[in-house]
Short mmCIF file of C-alpha atoms in Angstrom, two decimals:
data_model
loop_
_atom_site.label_atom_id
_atom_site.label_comp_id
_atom_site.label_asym_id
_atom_site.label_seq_id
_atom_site.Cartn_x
_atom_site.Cartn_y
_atom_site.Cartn_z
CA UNK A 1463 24.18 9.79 10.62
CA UNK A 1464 25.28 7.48 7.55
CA UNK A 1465 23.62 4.72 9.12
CA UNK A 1466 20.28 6.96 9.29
CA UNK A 1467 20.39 7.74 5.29
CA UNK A 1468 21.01 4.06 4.86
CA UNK A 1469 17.86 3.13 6.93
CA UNK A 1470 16.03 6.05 4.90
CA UNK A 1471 17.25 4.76 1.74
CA UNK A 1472 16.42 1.38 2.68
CA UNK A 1473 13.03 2.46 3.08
CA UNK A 1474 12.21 4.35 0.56
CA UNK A 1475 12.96 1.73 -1.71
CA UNK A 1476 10.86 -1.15 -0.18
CA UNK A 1477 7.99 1.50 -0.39
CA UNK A 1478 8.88 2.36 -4.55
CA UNK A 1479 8.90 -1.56 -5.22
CA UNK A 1480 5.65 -2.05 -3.16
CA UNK A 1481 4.48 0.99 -5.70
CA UNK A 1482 5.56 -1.04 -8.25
CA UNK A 1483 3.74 -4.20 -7.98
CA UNK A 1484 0.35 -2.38 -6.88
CA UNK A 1485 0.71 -0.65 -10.70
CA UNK A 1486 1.71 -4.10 -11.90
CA UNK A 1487 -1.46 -5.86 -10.12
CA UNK A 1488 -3.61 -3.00 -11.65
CA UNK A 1489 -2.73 -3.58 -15.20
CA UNK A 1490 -3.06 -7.03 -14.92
CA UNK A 1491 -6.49 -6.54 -13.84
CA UNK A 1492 -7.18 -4.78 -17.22
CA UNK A 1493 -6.35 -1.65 -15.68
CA UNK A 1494 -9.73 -1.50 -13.39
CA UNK A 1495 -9.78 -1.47 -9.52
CA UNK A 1496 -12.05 -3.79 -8.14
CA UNK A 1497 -13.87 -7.83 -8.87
CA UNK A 1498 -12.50 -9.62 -11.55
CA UNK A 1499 -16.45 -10.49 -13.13
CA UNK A 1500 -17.20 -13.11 -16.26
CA UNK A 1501 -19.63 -12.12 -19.19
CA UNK A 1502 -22.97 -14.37 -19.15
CA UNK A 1503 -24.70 -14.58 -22.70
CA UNK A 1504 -27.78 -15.87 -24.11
CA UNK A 1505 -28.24 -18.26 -27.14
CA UNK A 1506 -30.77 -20.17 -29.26
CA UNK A 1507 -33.10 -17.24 -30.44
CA UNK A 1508 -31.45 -16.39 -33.98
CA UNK A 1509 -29.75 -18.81 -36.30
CA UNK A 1510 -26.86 -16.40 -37.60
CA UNK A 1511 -25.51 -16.58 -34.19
CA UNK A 1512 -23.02 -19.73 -34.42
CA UNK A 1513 -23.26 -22.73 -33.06
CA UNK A 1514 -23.04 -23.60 -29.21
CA UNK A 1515 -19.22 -24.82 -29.89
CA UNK A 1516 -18.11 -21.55 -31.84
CA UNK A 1517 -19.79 -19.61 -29.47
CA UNK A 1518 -17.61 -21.24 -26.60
CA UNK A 1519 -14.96 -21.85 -28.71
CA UNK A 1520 -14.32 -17.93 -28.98
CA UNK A 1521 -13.64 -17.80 -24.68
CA UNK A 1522 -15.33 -14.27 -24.61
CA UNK A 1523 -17.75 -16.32 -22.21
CA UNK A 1524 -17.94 -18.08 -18.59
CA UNK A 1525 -21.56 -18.27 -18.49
CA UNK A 1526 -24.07 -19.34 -21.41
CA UNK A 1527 -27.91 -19.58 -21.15
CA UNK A 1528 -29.59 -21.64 -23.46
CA UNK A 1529 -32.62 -20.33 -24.30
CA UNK A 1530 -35.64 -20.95 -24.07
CA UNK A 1531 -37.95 -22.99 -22.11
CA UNK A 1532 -40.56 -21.04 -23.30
CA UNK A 1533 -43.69 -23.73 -22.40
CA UNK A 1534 -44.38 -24.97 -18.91
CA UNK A 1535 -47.21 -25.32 -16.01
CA UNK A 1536 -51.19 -24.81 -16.52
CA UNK A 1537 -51.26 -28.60 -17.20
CA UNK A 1538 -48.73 -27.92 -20.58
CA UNK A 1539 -46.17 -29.91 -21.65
CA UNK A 1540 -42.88 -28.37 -21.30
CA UNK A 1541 -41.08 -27.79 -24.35
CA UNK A 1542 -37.69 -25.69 -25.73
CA UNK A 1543 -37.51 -23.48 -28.75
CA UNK A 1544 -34.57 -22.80 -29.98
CA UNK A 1545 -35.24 -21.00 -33.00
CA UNK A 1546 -34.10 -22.60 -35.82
CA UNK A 1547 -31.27 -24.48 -34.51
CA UNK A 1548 -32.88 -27.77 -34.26
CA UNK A 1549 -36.33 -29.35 -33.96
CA UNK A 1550 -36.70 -31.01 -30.04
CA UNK A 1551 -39.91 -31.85 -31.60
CA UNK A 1552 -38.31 -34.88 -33.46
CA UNK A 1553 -35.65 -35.05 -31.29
CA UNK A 1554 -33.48 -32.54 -33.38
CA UNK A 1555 -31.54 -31.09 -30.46
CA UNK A 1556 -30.02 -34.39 -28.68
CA UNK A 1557 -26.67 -33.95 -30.75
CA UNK A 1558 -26.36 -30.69 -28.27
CA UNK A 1559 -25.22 -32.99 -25.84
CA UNK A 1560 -21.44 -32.71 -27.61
CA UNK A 1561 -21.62 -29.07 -27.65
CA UNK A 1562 -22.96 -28.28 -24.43
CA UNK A 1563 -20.04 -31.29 -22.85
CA UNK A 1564 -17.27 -29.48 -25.24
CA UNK A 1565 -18.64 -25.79 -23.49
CA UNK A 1566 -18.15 -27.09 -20.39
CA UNK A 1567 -14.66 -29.05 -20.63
CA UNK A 1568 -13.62 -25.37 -21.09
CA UNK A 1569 -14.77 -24.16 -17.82
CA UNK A 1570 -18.01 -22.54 -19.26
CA UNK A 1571 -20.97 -22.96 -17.29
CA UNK A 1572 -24.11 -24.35 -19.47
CA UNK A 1573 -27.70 -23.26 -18.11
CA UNK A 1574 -31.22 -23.88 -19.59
CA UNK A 1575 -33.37 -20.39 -19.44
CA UNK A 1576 -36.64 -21.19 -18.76
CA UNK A 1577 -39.48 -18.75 -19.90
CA UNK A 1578 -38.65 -15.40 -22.01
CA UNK A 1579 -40.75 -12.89 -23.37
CA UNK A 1580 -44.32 -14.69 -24.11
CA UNK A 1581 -47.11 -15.74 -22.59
CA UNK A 1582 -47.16 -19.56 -22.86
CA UNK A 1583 -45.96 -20.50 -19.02
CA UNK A 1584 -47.02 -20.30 -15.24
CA UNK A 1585 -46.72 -22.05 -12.54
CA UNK A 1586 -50.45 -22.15 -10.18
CA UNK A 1587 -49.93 -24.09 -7.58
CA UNK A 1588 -46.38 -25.74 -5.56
CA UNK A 1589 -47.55 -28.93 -7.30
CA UNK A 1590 -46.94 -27.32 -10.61
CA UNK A 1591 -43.66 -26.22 -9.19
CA UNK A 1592 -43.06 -29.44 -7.96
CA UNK A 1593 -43.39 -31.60 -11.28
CA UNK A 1594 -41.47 -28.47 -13.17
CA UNK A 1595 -38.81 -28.78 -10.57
CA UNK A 1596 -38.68 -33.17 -11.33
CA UNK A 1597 -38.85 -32.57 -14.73
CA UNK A 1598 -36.19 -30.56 -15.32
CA UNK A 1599 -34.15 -32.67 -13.31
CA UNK A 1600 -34.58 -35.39 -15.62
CA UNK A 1601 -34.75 -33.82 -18.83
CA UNK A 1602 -31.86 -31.31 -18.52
CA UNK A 1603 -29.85 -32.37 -15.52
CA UNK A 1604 -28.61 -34.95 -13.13
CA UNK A 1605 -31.33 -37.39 -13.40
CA UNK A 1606 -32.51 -40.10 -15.99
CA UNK A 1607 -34.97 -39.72 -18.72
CA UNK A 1608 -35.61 -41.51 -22.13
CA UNK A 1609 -36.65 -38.08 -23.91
CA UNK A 1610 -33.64 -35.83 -22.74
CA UNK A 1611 -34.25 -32.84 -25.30
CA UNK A 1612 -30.75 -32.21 -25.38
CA UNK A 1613 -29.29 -35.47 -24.96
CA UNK A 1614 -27.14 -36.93 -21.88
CA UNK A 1615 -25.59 -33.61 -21.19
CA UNK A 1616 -25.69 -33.03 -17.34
CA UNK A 1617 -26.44 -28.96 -17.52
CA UNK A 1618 -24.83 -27.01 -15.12
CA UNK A 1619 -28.13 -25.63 -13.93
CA UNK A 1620 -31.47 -23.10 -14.52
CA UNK A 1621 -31.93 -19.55 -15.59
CA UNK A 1622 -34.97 -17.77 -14.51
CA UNK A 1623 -36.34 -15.13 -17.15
CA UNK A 1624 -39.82 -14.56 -15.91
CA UNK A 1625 -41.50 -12.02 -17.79
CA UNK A 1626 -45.20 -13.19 -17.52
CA UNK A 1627 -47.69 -15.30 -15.77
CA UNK A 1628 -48.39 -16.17 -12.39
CA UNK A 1629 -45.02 -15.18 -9.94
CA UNK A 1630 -46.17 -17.06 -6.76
CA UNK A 1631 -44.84 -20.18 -6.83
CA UNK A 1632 -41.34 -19.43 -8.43
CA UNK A 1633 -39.78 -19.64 -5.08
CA UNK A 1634 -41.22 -22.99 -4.28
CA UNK A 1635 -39.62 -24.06 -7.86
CA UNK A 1636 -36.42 -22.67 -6.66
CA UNK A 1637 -36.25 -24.46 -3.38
CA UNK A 1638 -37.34 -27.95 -5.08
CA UNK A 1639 -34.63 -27.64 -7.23
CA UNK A 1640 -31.83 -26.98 -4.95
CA UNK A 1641 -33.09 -29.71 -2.77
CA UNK A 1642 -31.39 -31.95 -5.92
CA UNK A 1643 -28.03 -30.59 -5.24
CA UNK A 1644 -27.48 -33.74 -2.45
CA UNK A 1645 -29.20 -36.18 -5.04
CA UNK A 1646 -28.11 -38.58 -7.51
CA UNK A 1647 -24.97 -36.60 -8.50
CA UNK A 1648 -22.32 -34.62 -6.54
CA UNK A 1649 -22.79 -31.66 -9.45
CA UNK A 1650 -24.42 -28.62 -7.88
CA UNK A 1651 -27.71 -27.29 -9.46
CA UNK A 1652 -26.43 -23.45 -10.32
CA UNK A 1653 -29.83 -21.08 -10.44
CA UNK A 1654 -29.70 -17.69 -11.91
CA UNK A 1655 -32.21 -15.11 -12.76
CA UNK A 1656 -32.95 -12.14 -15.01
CA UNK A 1657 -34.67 -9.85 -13.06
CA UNK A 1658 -35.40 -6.28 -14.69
CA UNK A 1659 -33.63 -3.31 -12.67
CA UNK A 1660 -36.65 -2.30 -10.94
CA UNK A 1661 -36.03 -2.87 -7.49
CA UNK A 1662 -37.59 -5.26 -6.40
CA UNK A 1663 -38.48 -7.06 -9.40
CA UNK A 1664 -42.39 -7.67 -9.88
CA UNK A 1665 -41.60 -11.57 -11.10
CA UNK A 1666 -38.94 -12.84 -9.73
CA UNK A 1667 -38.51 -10.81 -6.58
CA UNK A 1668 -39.86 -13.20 -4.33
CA UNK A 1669 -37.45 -16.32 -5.44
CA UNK A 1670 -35.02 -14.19 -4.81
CA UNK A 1671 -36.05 -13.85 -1.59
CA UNK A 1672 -34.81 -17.31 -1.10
CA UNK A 1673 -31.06 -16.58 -1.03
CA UNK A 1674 -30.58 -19.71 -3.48
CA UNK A 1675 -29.49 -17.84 -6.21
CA UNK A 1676 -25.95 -18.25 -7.57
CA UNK A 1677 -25.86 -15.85 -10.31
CA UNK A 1678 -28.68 -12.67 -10.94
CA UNK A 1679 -28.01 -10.94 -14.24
CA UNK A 1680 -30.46 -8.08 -13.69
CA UNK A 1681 -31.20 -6.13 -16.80
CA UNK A 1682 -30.52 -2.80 -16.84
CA UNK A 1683 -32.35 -2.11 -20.24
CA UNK A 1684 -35.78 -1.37 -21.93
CA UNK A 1685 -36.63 0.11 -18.18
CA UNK A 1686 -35.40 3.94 -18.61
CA UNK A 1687 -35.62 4.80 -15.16
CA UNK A 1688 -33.23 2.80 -13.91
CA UNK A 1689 -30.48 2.38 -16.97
CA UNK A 1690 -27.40 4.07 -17.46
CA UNK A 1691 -27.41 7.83 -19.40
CA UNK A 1692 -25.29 9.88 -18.44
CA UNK A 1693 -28.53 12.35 -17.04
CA UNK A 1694 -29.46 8.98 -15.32
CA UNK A 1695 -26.58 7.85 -13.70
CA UNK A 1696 -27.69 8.61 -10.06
CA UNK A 1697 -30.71 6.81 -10.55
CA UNK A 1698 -28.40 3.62 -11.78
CA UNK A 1699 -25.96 3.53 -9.71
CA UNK A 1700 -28.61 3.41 -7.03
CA UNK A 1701 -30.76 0.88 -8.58
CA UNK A 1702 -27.26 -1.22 -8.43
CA UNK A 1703 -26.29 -1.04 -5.18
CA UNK A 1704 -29.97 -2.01 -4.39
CA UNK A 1705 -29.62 -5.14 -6.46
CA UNK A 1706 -25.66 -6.04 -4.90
CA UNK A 1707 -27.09 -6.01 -1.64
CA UNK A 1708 -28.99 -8.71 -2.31
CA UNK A 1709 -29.18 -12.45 -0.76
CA UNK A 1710 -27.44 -14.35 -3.61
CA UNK A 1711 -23.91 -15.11 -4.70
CA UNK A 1712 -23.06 -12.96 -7.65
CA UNK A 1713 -25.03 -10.08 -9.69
CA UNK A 1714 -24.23 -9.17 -12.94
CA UNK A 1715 -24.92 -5.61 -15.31
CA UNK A 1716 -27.22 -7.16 -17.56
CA UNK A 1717 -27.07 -4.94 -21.37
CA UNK A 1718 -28.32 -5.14 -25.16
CA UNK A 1719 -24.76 -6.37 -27.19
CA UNK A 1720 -26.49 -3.63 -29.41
CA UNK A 1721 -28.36 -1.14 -30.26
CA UNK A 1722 -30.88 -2.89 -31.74
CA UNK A 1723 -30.89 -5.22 -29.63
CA UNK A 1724 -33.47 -3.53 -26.92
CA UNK A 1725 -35.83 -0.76 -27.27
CA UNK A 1726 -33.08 1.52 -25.18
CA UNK A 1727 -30.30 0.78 -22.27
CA UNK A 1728 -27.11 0.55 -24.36
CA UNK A 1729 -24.30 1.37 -23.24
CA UNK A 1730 -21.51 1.88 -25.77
CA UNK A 1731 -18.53 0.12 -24.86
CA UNK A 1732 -16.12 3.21 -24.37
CA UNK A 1733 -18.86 3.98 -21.86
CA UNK A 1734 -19.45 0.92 -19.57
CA UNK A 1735 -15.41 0.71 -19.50
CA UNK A 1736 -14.44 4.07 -18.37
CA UNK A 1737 -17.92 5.37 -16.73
CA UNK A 1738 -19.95 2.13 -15.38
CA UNK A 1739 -17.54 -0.94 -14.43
CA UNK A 1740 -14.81 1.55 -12.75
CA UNK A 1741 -17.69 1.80 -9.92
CA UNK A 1742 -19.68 -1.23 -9.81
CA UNK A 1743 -16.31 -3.52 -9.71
CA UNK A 1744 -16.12 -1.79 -6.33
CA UNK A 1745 -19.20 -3.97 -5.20
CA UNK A 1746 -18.76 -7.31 -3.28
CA UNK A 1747 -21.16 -9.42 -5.37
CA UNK A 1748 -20.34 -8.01 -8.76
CA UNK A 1749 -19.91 -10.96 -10.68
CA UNK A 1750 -19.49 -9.67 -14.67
CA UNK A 1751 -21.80 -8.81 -17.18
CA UNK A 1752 -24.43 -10.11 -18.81
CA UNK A 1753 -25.31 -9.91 -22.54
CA UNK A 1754 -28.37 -10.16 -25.01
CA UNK A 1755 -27.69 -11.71 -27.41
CA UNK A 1756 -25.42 -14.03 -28.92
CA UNK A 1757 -26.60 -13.03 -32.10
CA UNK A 1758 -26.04 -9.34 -31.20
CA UNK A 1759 -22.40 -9.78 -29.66
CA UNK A 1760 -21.48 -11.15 -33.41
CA UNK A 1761 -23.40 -8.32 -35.28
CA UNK A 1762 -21.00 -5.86 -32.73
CA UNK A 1763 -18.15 -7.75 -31.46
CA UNK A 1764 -19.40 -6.13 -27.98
CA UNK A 1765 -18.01 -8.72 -25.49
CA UNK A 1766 -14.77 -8.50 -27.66
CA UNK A 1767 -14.43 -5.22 -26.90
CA UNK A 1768 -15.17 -4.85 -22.87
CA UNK A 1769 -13.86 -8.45 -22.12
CA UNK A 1770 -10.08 -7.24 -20.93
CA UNK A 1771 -12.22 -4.37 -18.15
CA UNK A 1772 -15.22 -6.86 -17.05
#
């Protein structure tokens, strides 16, 4: 009988300190079952948002899109605009190059964002696609060019925000430039994309198609039927599984950093932590959450405050 209540004891107190490092884990995890994600933020559209370095240097990041490539195909020249920051017109942006190395010796993933919200790109035929896909090889990563906008910065790879133009020869684009991930350099071309949470997206739908995607930070504002309210949430939460079921590596809850930030879709940050992530952690392919803007995350300190849950 002793020996029995020994065993029993015995027991018992493998299964309390098993108890104990489950809680343990849990905390650790910032107190949120599920994914550990990143947060993915855009910069280069408004001045008052610090420089590349400071924005890395703060380590609220793992993922930051430089944007924009806002010119491209139709027979343009491609060309950046980054708002203020520096002229690539007169070769103002090279001295980048240190920022963009300095994000990157931190772990930080660098990508260029090509497109935005205007009307001055396309791509009409695979051609088009083809000489996009060469020159921003050259220009922005792995190959060799005298007119790097950025400077010799090897960029970690592309972000595809395609709001307008022609959409059928994005996923030739995206196949052209994974093809470079066995050439010249043993650095793998990352591609992401924006899509809006529509499923499936109008633009970009179709690349995505491809499975080549690394990273899709689909944004879940200024598209009311598919955000998160709390009369809404159904209609999220099924717009996200749609977009985690996807053929890519990692999707992302794509929000305003504020208010103002989008015509509607935020989410205050009390909110996301104890309403939104507690459920889509749970998915396979959540990867984080992505942000718009840099310029917005300093007005709020949004990223600040979800950082420890994402």
């Amino acid at each position: 009988m002793a020996r029995k209540l020994q065993l029993i004891t015995s027991l018992l107190s493998l299964l309390l300190l098993l108890a104990l490092v489950g809680a343990s884990h849990g905390r650790h995890r910032g107190g949120l079952r599920g994914h550990k994600g990143g947060i993915a933020i855009y910069w280069g559209q408004r001045v008052p948002e610090t420089t590349l370095e400071e924005t890395c240097r703060t380590k609220l990041y793992s993922y930051v899109n430089i944007a924009f490539l806002y010119k491209f195909g139709n027979g343009a020249t491609p060309e950046i605009n980054l708002s203020g920051h520096c002229n690539p017109l007169i070769d103002g942006c090279k001295g980048l190059s240190t920022e963009i190395e300095y994000c990157q010796s931190l772990g930080i993933k660098v990508l260029l964002s090509i497109g935005g919200g205007t009307s001055t790109y396309t791509l009409t035929s695979k051609h088009e696609a083809r000489e996009l896909a060469t020159y921003l090889w050259n220009n922005f990563l792995g190959g060799h060019s005298s007119s790097r906008p950025l400077g010799s910065a090897v960029l970690d790879g592309i972000d595809f925000d395609i709001e307008g133009g022609a959409t059928e020869y994005y996923p030739d684009l995206a196949r052209y430039l994974s093809e470079y991930d066995t050439k010249g350099t043993n650095k793998k071309v990352h591609l992401s994309a924006a899509p809006q949470c529509p499923y499936p997206d109008a633009r970009i739908g179709a690349a995505l198609e491809t499975g080549l995607f690394d990273y899709v930070w689909v944004q879940f504002y200024n598209n009311p039927g598919c955000e998160y309210t709390a009369a809404n949430a159904d209609n999220f939460f099924k717009a996200w599984n749609e977009w985690a079921s996807i053929k890519a590596g990692k999707v992302f809850l794509g929000l305003p950093a504020a208010p103002g930030a989008a015509n509607n879709g935020y989410v205050k940050p009390k909110v996301l932590k104890s309403k939104v992530l507690p459920v889509i952690k749970e998915s396979k392919k959540y990867g984080g959450v992505m942000l718009w803007s840099r310029y917005w995350d300093v007005e709020t300190g949004y990223s600040a405050a979800i950082k420890d849950s994402v």
